Amino acid sequence: MLVKQRRPVAKTASIPAPTGGWNKRDNIADMAETDAVICKNYFPTASDVMLRQGVIDWVTGFTGDTVETLMGYQSATASKLFAVVDVGATAEIVDVTNSDTDGTPPASAVTALTNARFQHVNFSTTGGAFLLAVNGADKMRYYTGSAWDVDGGGTYTVTGVDTATWIHLNIHKRRVWGVQKDSLLAWYLPTDSIAGAAASFDFRPIFKRGGYLMAMGTWSLDAGEGLDDHAVFVTSEGEVAVYKGTDPSSANTWALVGVWHIGNPIGRRCLVKFGGDLLIVSQDGLLPFSSALMSSRVNTKSALTDKIQQAVSEATSLYSSNFGWQILPYPVENMLILNVPTSATESQQYVMNTITGSWCWFEGWDATCWELFDDEIYYGTAGKVCKAWNGNSDFNANIDGEVLPAFSAFGNRGNIKHFKMAKPIISTDGNPGVLLGINTDYDTSAPVGAPTFTATVAATWDSATWDASVWGGSYSIKKDWQTIGGIGNVASLHLVTSSRGVNIRWASTVYVYEVGGGIG
């Protein structure tokens, strides 16, 4: 008796775009469908993934020199942006508030500095609003709102210590604090003052692992009696001391809360205020103090970078000695940017959506330093200052992006599937170069070919070519069915784009496939 063979029945499934972001923690075969194996230059939002914005030249002409510090000044009536440029044997401070791309940089405001790696704070007193800056080699510089001055130069003088030894600054409880380079000493000035007699605070009896003070920050937390600000001191060996109170000279108003050990901090710019919390970048990742100081050595699960911990661990192992590590909150776009210098001239950014906690990474922005100024972000690099998250191109060239969502078994991991068609829901307002492929069984290779502005795309399996179409004109949603070809137990649609002057957002993908037997 003949048994009639049952013909496979086509099924459909809709998979959201990977709004869960980049995952470098979980096994590739055990990721949530809304995560991504690759998420380069695509920022995960709550509803889709969007191609990042571009970058433009802001001030150019520092030929052969590198901008290593950007410093923003803010008063009630004025704002200024300054760059500190390494010009070889010396360094200079330059006013870069206004864009200047004619190839000749603005005149230097301060010259003959020893190095260009400054830490800075803004501080207001009854005498005005000031920008204070130190680099561990030159006496503290002051910007008064109209001109630059120097400690001991006539108007402002700090006594009791040589501020040329200060490598880090912090404002805490209406006092200026300075961290002394290569020591376990910190200094503080009188209340509401940018000069005067400095008093020392010796941490040698507190820190048992040696090393030197790396940085100081202010941490706000609820201690049960309302919000309070605590002083946080971090050493090169990863020890953290937390103090509460106002006057370090009085035992009645200044007390040690505790000492903890976390991973060694990375770089002088390792601390940043983040809402009421304080973040530190260390060998254990990017840690909020609110959850980090819960044990003698932090559990990396408390790190904001937990989901990309493998990438962070690799980066800190390979690049921790490179200059350029920095954390930058960008509230307007709900972003937290971690700059990762991969060499002396190149860098990447690991970027978190502060609403969802999802990560991606950016390439193409070779930043050595960052600053948030007038709610815009700027970075310094070799030869110039750049304004980032601006427009839809990188210096009038293409922005290249790539997304590979987590592989899906479509509810049936054991059976092989033949993928027939796909309908990516992509919105764009221009004519991007697009290459799309169906990847199966955990193959992460990119689609073969280069994205073109005629938007022809090809699959990576079985050489199935998409229908050619041109995307252009007004902002529109593209949701056309396209023929693909791929055979495997699991699959994912791989997106590669190259575009200039175009917005691209990917919301979801609908698949059509047939289910075969259990051997594949």
Coordinates of C-alpha atoms in Angstrom, one line a residue:
M1 CA 0.0 0.0 0.0
L2 CA 1.4 3.4 -1.0
V3 CA 1.5 6.1 1.7
K4 CA 1.0 9.5 0.3
Q5 CA 3.9 11.8 1.4
R6 CA 2.7 14.9 3.2
R7 CA 3.9 18.1 1.6
P8 CA 5.6 20.6 3.9
V9 CA 3.4 23.4 5.0
A10 CA 4.8 26.9 4.9
K11 CA 4.8 28.8 8.2
T12 CA 5.3 32.4 9.1
A13 CA 6.9 34.1 12.1
S14 CA 7.6 37.7 13.0
I15 CA 10.8 38.5 15.0
P16 CA 11.3 42.0 16.5
A17 CA 14.5 43.9 15.7
P18 CA 17.2 43.4 18.4
T19 CA 16.2 46.1 20.7
G20 CA 17.8 44.1 23.5
G21 CA 21.1 45.2 21.9
W22 CA 24.6 43.7 21.7
N23 CA 25.1 40.5 23.8
K24 CA 28.7 39.4 24.5
R25 CA 27.8 37.5 27.7
D26 CA 25.5 34.6 26.7
N27 CA 26.1 31.6 24.5
I28 CA 25.3 32.3 20.9
A29 CA 22.8 29.4 21.0
D30 CA 21.1 30.7 24.1
M31 CA 20.4 34.4 23.5
A32 CA 17.0 36.0 23.6
E33 CA 15.6 36.7 20.1
T34 CA 15.6 40.4 20.8
D35 CA 19.4 40.4 21.4
A36 CA 22.1 40.9 18.8
V37 CA 25.3 39.0 18.1
I38 CA 26.5 42.1 16.1
C39 CA 25.2 45.6 16.6
K40 CA 27.7 48.0 15.0
N41 CA 26.7 51.7 14.5
Y42 CA 23.1 50.8 15.1
F43 CA 21.6 52.2 18.4
P44 CA 18.9 50.1 20.0
T45 CA 15.8 52.1 21.0
A46 CA 12.8 50.8 22.8
S47 CA 11.0 50.1 19.5
D48 CA 13.7 49.5 16.9
V49 CA 17.4 49.8 16.0
M50 CA 18.5 53.0 14.3
L51 CA 21.6 53.9 12.4
R52 CA 23.6 56.2 14.4
Q53 CA 24.0 59.9 13.5
G54 CA 27.2 61.2 11.9
V55 CA 30.1 63.6 12.8
I56 CA 31.4 66.8 11.3
D57 CA 34.6 68.8 11.6
W58 CA 34.3 71.5 14.2
V59 CA 37.8 73.1 14.5
T60 CA 40.6 71.8 12.2
G61 CA 44.2 72.7 11.5
F62 CA 46.0 71.1 14.4
T63 CA 48.2 69.3 11.8
G64 CA 50.5 66.7 13.4
D65 CA 49.0 67.5 16.9
T66 CA 46.4 65.7 19.0
V67 CA 43.6 67.2 21.0
E68 CA 43.8 65.3 24.4
T69 CA 41.4 67.3 26.5
L70 CA 38.1 69.2 26.0
M71 CA 36.9 71.5 28.7
G72 CA 33.5 73.2 28.9
Y73 CA 33.0 76.4 30.9
Q74 CA 29.5 77.5 32.0
S75 CA 28.4 80.5 33.8
A76 CA 25.0 82.1 34.2
T77 CA 25.6 84.2 31.1
A78 CA 28.3 82.6 29.0
S79 CA 29.7 79.3 27.8
K80 CA 33.0 78.4 26.3
L81 CA 34.6 75.2 25.0
F82 CA 38.4 74.8 25.2
A83 CA 40.7 72.2 23.7
V84 CA 44.1 71.3 25.1
V85 CA 46.4 70.3 22.3
D86 CA 49.6 68.3 22.5
V87 CA 51.9 70.1 20.1
G88 CA 55.0 68.0 20.7
A89 CA 57.3 69.2 23.4
T90 CA 54.6 71.4 24.9
A91 CA 50.8 71.8 25.0
E92 CA 48.4 74.7 24.4
I93 CA 44.9 75.7 25.4
V94 CA 42.7 76.9 22.5
D95 CA 39.2 78.4 22.4
V96 CA 37.2 76.1 20.2
T97 CA 33.7 77.5 21.1
N98 CA 33.0 78.5 17.5
S99 CA 33.4 76.3 14.5
D100 CA 36.5 77.0 12.4
T101 CA 37.3 74.6 9.5
D102 CA 39.5 76.8 7.3
G103 CA 42.6 74.8 8.2
T104 CA 44.1 77.4 10.4
P105 CA 43.4 76.8 14.1
P106 CA 42.4 79.7 16.4
A107 CA 45.1 81.5 18.4
S108 CA 46.2 79.8 21.6
A109 CA 44.9 81.2 24.8
V110 CA 47.6 79.5 27.0
T111 CA 51.0 78.2 25.8
A112 CA 54.0 76.4 27.1
L113 CA 52.2 73.7 29.1
T114 CA 53.9 70.5 30.0
N115 CA 51.2 68.1 28.8
A116 CA 47.7 68.2 27.4
R117 CA 46.0 65.7 29.7
F118 CA 44.0 67.9 32.0
Q119 CA 41.2 67.2 34.5
H120 CA 38.8 70.1 35.1
V121 CA 35.8 71.3 37.1
N122 CA 33.4 74.3 37.1
F123 CA 33.0 76.1 40.4
S124 CA 31.1 79.3 41.3
T125 CA 31.8 81.6 44.3
T126 CA 30.8 85.1 45.2
G127 CA 33.7 86.2 43.0
G128 CA 32.3 84.6 39.9
A129 CA 32.1 81.4 37.9
F130 CA 35.4 79.6 37.2
L131 CA 36.9 76.7 35.2
L132 CA 39.7 75.1 37.1
A133 CA 42.1 72.7 35.4
V134 CA 45.2 70.6 36.5
N135 CA 47.5 68.1 34.7
G136 CA 49.9 66.9 37.3
A137 CA 52.8 69.0 35.9
D138 CA 51.8 72.7 35.6
K139 CA 50.3 74.9 38.3
M140 CA 46.5 75.0 38.4
R141 CA 44.9 77.1 35.6
Y142 CA 41.8 79.3 36.1
Y143 CA 39.4 80.6 33.5
T144 CA 37.5 83.5 34.9
G145 CA 35.0 84.0 32.1
S146 CA 37.1 86.5 30.3
A147 CA 40.7 85.3 30.6
W148 CA 43.0 82.5 31.8
D149 CA 45.0 82.9 35.0
V150 CA 47.5 80.7 36.8
D151 CA 47.9 79.8 40.5
G152 CA 50.4 82.3 42.0
G153 CA 50.1 84.6 39.0
G154 CA 48.9 87.5 41.0
T155 CA 45.1 87.2 41.4
Y156 CA 44.7 83.7 42.9
T157 CA 47.2 81.8 45.0
V158 CA 47.0 78.4 46.7
T159 CA 49.4 78.0 49.6
G160 CA 50.6 74.9 51.5
V161 CA 50.9 72.8 48.4
D162 CA 52.3 73.1 44.8
T163 CA 49.2 72.7 42.6
A164 CA 51.6 71.5 39.8
T165 CA 51.4 68.2 41.7
W166 CA 47.6 68.0 41.4
I167 CA 46.4 65.5 38.8
H168 CA 42.6 65.4 39.5
L169 CA 39.9 67.8 40.8
N170 CA 36.5 67.4 42.4
I171 CA 34.0 69.8 44.0
H172 CA 32.5 68.4 47.3
K173 CA 30.5 70.2 49.9
R174 CA 31.4 73.6 48.5
R175 CA 35.1 72.8 48.6
V176 CA 37.7 72.3 45.8
W177 CA 39.6 69.1 46.3
G178 CA 42.9 68.2 44.5
V179 CA 44.4 64.8 44.2
Q180 CA 48.2 64.8 44.4
K181 CA 49.9 62.8 41.7
D182 CA 51.7 59.6 42.6
S183 CA 50.7 59.7 46.3
L184 CA 47.9 58.9 48.7
L185 CA 47.4 62.5 49.6
A186 CA 44.4 64.7 48.8
W187 CA 44.1 68.4 49.4
Y188 CA 41.2 70.7 50.0
L189 CA 40.7 74.4 50.0
P190 CA 38.6 76.6 52.2
T191 CA 34.8 76.6 51.7
D192 CA 33.6 78.6 48.6
S193 CA 37.2 79.4 47.6
I194 CA 39.4 78.7 44.6
A195 CA 42.5 79.8 46.4
G196 CA 43.9 80.2 49.9
A197 CA 45.5 77.8 52.4
A198 CA 45.2 74.1 51.3
A199 CA 45.0 71.4 53.9
S200 CA 46.1 67.8 53.3
F201 CA 44.2 64.6 54.0
D202 CA 46.5 61.5 54.3
F203 CA 45.0 58.2 53.1
R204 CA 48.1 56.1 53.8
P205 CA 46.6 54.7 57.0
I206 CA 43.3 53.9 55.2
F207 CA 44.5 52.1 52.1
K208 CA 46.3 48.8 52.7
R209 CA 47.1 47.8 49.1
G210 CA 49.4 50.8 48.4
G211 CA 49.4 52.5 45.0
Y212 CA 48.3 56.0 44.7
L213 CA 45.1 58.0 44.5
M214 CA 43.5 57.9 41.1
A215 CA 40.4 60.0 41.4
M216 CA 37.8 61.5 43.6
G217 CA 34.1 61.8 43.1
T218 CA 30.8 62.7 44.8
W219 CA 28.2 60.1 45.4
S220 CA 24.6 60.8 46.3
L221 CA 22.6 58.1 48.1
D222 CA 19.7 57.7 50.4
A223 CA 21.1 56.7 53.8
G224 CA 17.7 56.5 55.5
E225 CA 17.5 60.1 56.5
G226 CA 17.2 61.6 53.0
L227 CA 19.7 62.3 50.2
D228 CA 23.3 63.0 51.2
D229 CA 26.5 63.5 49.3
H230 CA 29.4 61.2 50.2
A231 CA 33.1 61.7 49.1
V232 CA 34.6 58.8 47.2
F233 CA 38.3 58.3 46.8
V234 CA 39.7 55.6 44.5
T235 CA 43.2 54.3 44.3
S236 CA 45.2 52.7 41.5
E237 CA 44.8 49.3 43.2
G238 CA 41.1 49.4 43.2
E239 CA 40.5 50.4 46.8
V240 CA 37.6 52.8 47.5
A241 CA 37.1 54.9 50.6
V242 CA 33.8 56.6 51.2
Y243 CA 33.4 59.5 53.7
K244 CA 30.4 61.5 54.9
G245 CA 30.4 64.9 56.4
T246 CA 31.4 68.5 55.5
D247 CA 34.7 69.5 57.3
P248 CA 37.6 67.1 56.9
S249 CA 39.5 68.9 59.7
S250 CA 36.8 67.9 62.3
A251 CA 36.1 64.4 63.6
N252 CA 32.6 65.7 64.5
T253 CA 31.7 66.5 60.9
W254 CA 33.8 64.0 58.9
A255 CA 33.7 60.2 59.2
L256 CA 34.8 57.1 57.3
V257 CA 31.8 55.1 56.0
G258 CA 33.9 52.2 54.8
V259 CA 36.6 50.9 52.5
W260 CA 35.9 48.5 49.6
H261 CA 38.0 46.7 47.0
I262 CA 36.8 46.7 43.3
G263 CA 38.6 46.2 40.1
N264 CA 41.5 48.5 39.3
P265 CA 40.3 51.7 37.7
I266 CA 41.1 52.4 34.0
G267 CA 42.6 55.9 33.4
R268 CA 42.3 59.2 35.2
R269 CA 38.9 59.9 33.7
C270 CA 37.5 56.7 35.4
L271 CA 34.7 58.4 37.4
V272 CA 31.6 60.3 36.3
K273 CA 28.4 61.5 37.9
F274 CA 25.4 59.7 36.5
G275 CA 22.2 61.0 38.0
G276 CA 22.4 60.5 41.7
D277 CA 24.9 57.7 41.2
L278 CA 28.6 57.6 40.5
L279 CA 30.0 55.4 37.8
I280 CA 33.5 53.9 37.6
V281 CA 35.2 52.1 34.7
S282 CA 37.4 49.4 36.0
Q283 CA 38.7 46.0 35.1
D284 CA 35.4 44.6 36.3
G285 CA 33.4 46.8 33.8
L286 CA 31.4 49.9 34.1
L287 CA 30.1 49.9 37.7
P288 CA 27.5 52.0 39.5
F289 CA 28.6 52.6 43.1
S290 CA 25.0 52.0 44.3
S291 CA 25.4 48.3 43.5
A292 CA 29.2 47.9 43.4
L293 CA 29.9 48.5 47.0
M294 CA 28.0 45.5 48.3
S295 CA 30.9 43.1 48.9
S296 CA 34.6 43.1 49.3
R297 CA 35.0 42.5 45.6
V298 CA 32.2 43.5 43.2
N299 CA 30.1 40.9 41.5
T300 CA 30.3 41.7 37.8
K301 CA 26.6 41.0 37.5
S302 CA 26.1 44.4 39.1
A303 CA 28.0 46.1 36.2
L304 CA 26.1 48.1 33.7
T305 CA 28.3 46.3 31.1
D306 CA 27.2 42.9 32.3
K307 CA 25.7 42.0 29.0
I308 CA 28.9 42.9 27.1
Q309 CA 31.3 41.8 29.8
Q310 CA 33.3 39.6 27.5
A311 CA 34.0 42.6 25.2
V312 CA 34.8 44.9 28.1
S313 CA 37.2 42.3 29.7
E314 CA 39.0 41.8 26.4
A315 CA 39.2 45.6 25.9
T316 CA 40.6 46.3 29.4
S317 CA 43.1 43.4 29.0
L318 CA 44.3 44.7 25.6
Y319 CA 44.0 48.5 25.8
S320 CA 43.9 49.5 29.5
S321 CA 47.3 51.3 29.2
N322 CA 46.1 53.4 26.2
F323 CA 45.2 57.0 26.9
G324 CA 41.6 57.9 26.1
W325 CA 39.3 55.9 28.4
Q326 CA 36.4 58.0 29.4
I327 CA 32.7 57.8 30.4
L328 CA 30.3 60.4 28.9
P329 CA 26.6 60.6 29.7
Y330 CA 24.6 62.1 26.8
P331 CA 21.1 62.7 28.4
V332 CA 19.5 64.3 25.4
E333 CA 19.7 61.1 23.4
N334 CA 19.4 58.7 26.5
M335 CA 23.0 57.5 25.9
L336 CA 25.9 56.5 28.0
I337 CA 29.2 56.4 26.0
L338 CA 32.3 54.5 27.1
N339 CA 35.3 55.5 25.0
V340 CA 37.6 52.6 24.3
P341 CA 41.0 53.6 22.8
T342 CA 42.2 50.6 20.8
S343 CA 45.4 52.3 19.8
A344 CA 47.1 55.7 20.0
T345 CA 45.1 56.9 17.0
E346 CA 41.9 54.7 16.9
S347 CA 39.0 54.1 19.3
Q348 CA 35.6 52.6 19.5
Q349 CA 32.6 53.5 21.7
Y350 CA 30.5 51.1 23.7
V351 CA 27.1 52.8 23.9
M352 CA 24.2 52.1 26.2
N353 CA 20.6 53.1 26.0
T354 CA 20.1 54.5 29.5
I355 CA 16.3 53.7 29.3
T356 CA 16.5 50.1 28.3
G357 CA 20.1 49.2 29.3
S358 CA 20.8 47.8 25.8
W359 CA 24.2 48.1 24.2
C360 CA 25.8 48.6 20.8
W361 CA 29.2 49.8 19.6
F362 CA 30.2 52.7 17.4
E363 CA 33.1 52.7 14.9
G364 CA 34.5 55.6 12.9
W365 CA 34.9 58.1 15.7
D366 CA 38.6 58.0 16.7
A367 CA 38.2 60.0 19.8
T368 CA 40.9 60.7 22.4
C369 CA 38.7 62.8 24.7
W370 CA 35.0 63.9 25.0
E371 CA 33.0 66.7 26.4
L372 CA 29.3 67.5 26.7
F373 CA 28.9 71.2 25.9
D374 CA 25.5 73.0 25.5
D375 CA 23.8 69.6 25.3
E376 CA 25.9 68.6 22.3
I377 CA 28.8 66.1 22.3
Y378 CA 32.3 66.9 21.0
Y379 CA 35.4 64.9 20.7
G380 CA 39.1 65.6 20.2
T381 CA 41.3 63.6 17.9
A382 CA 44.4 63.9 15.8
G383 CA 44.5 67.3 14.2
K384 CA 41.0 68.5 15.1
V385 CA 37.9 68.8 17.2
C386 CA 34.8 67.1 16.0
K387 CA 31.1 67.5 16.7
A388 CA 29.4 64.1 17.0
W389 CA 25.8 62.9 16.6
N390 CA 25.3 65.5 13.9
G391 CA 23.8 64.9 10.5
N392 CA 23.8 61.6 8.6
S393 CA 27.4 61.2 7.4
D394 CA 30.9 60.9 8.8
F395 CA 32.8 63.9 7.4
N396 CA 30.6 63.7 4.3
A397 CA 31.4 60.1 3.8
N398 CA 29.3 56.9 4.3
I399 CA 28.3 55.6 7.7
D400 CA 28.7 51.8 7.7
G401 CA 26.5 49.7 9.9
E402 CA 25.9 46.0 10.6
V403 CA 23.4 44.1 12.7
L404 CA 23.1 40.4 13.2
P405 CA 20.2 39.5 15.5
A406 CA 20.3 36.5 17.8
F407 CA 19.5 33.2 16.0
S408 CA 15.9 32.0 16.3
A409 CA 14.7 28.4 16.3
F410 CA 11.2 29.7 15.5
G411 CA 9.8 27.6 18.3
N412 CA 11.2 24.3 17.0
R413 CA 14.9 23.9 17.7
G414 CA 15.1 20.2 16.7
N415 CA 13.8 20.4 13.1
I416 CA 15.6 21.6 10.0
K417 CA 13.9 24.5 8.2
H418 CA 14.0 25.8 4.7
F419 CA 13.7 29.6 4.7
K420 CA 11.9 30.9 1.6
M421 CA 11.0 34.6 2.0
A422 CA 11.5 37.5 4.4
K423 CA 9.9 40.8 4.9
P424 CA 12.1 43.2 6.9
I425 CA 10.2 46.3 8.2
I426 CA 12.7 49.1 7.5
S427 CA 12.0 52.8 7.4
T428 CA 14.2 55.2 5.6
D429 CA 14.1 58.7 4.1
G430 CA 16.7 58.2 1.4
N431 CA 18.5 55.7 -0.8
P432 CA 20.8 53.6 1.5
G433 CA 23.2 50.9 0.3
V434 CA 21.7 47.7 1.7
L435 CA 23.0 44.1 1.8
L436 CA 20.9 41.5 3.5
G437 CA 21.5 37.8 4.0
I438 CA 19.9 34.8 5.8
N439 CA 22.5 33.3 8.2
T440 CA 21.7 29.8 9.5
D441 CA 23.1 27.5 12.2
Y442 CA 25.2 30.2 14.0
D443 CA 27.2 31.2 11.0
T444 CA 28.1 34.9 11.7
S445 CA 29.8 35.7 8.4
A446 CA 28.6 38.9 6.7
P447 CA 26.7 38.8 3.4
V448 CA 29.1 38.6 0.4
G449 CA 29.4 41.9 -1.5
A450 CA 29.4 45.6 -0.8
P451 CA 26.3 47.7 -0.1
T452 CA 25.4 49.8 -3.1
F453 CA 23.1 52.7 -3.5
T454 CA 20.9 50.7 -5.8
A455 CA 19.9 48.6 -2.8
T456 CA 20.4 45.2 -4.4
V457 CA 20.9 42.6 -1.7
A458 CA 21.9 39.0 -1.6
A459 CA 21.6 36.0 0.8
T460 CA 24.6 34.3 2.3
W461 CA 23.2 30.8 1.8
D462 CA 22.2 29.2 -1.5
S463 CA 23.0 32.5 -3.4
A464 CA 19.3 33.6 -3.4
T465 CA 19.2 37.2 -4.8
W466 CA 16.7 39.7 -3.6
D467 CA 14.5 41.7 -6.0
A468 CA 16.3 44.9 -6.9
S469 CA 14.6 48.1 -5.9
V470 CA 15.5 51.7 -5.3
W471 CA 14.6 53.3 -2.0
G472 CA 14.3 57.1 -2.1
G473 CA 12.2 60.1 -1.8
S474 CA 10.2 60.9 1.3
Y475 CA 10.4 59.0 4.5
S476 CA 8.7 55.7 4.0
I477 CA 8.4 52.2 5.4
K478 CA 9.7 49.4 3.2
K479 CA 7.9 46.1 3.9
D480 CA 8.1 44.2 0.6
W481 CA 8.4 40.4 0.5
Q482 CA 11.7 39.3 -0.9
T483 CA 12.9 35.8 -1.9
I484 CA 15.7 34.3 0.2
G485 CA 17.2 30.9 0.5
G486 CA 18.6 29.2 3.6
I487 CA 18.5 25.8 5.2
G488 CA 19.2 25.1 8.9
N489 CA 17.8 24.6 12.4
V490 CA 18.1 28.3 13.4
A491 CA 18.4 31.5 11.4
S492 CA 18.8 35.2 11.5
L493 CA 18.6 38.0 8.9
H494 CA 21.9 39.8 8.6
L495 CA 21.8 43.5 7.8
V496 CA 24.7 45.5 6.4
T497 CA 24.3 49.1 5.3
S498 CA 26.3 51.9 3.9
S499 CA 24.7 55.3 3.6
R500 CA 25.2 59.0 3.5
G501 CA 22.5 61.6 4.4
V502 CA 20.0 58.9 5.2
N503 CA 18.1 57.7 8.3
I504 CA 17.5 54.0 8.7
R505 CA 15.4 52.2 11.3
W506 CA 14.7 48.5 11.5
A507 CA 11.6 47.4 13.4
S508 CA 11.1 43.7 12.7
T509 CA 11.3 40.9 10.2
V510 CA 8.6 38.4 9.0
Y511 CA 9.9 35.0 7.8
V512 CA 8.3 32.4 5.7
Y513 CA 9.8 28.9 6.0
E514 CA 9.0 25.2 5.8
V515 CA 9.8 22.7 8.5
G516 CA 11.4 19.5 7.6
G517 CA 12.6 16.5 9.6
G518 CA 14.6 16.3 12.8
I519 CA 18.0 15.7 11.2
G520 CA 19.9 18.8 10.1

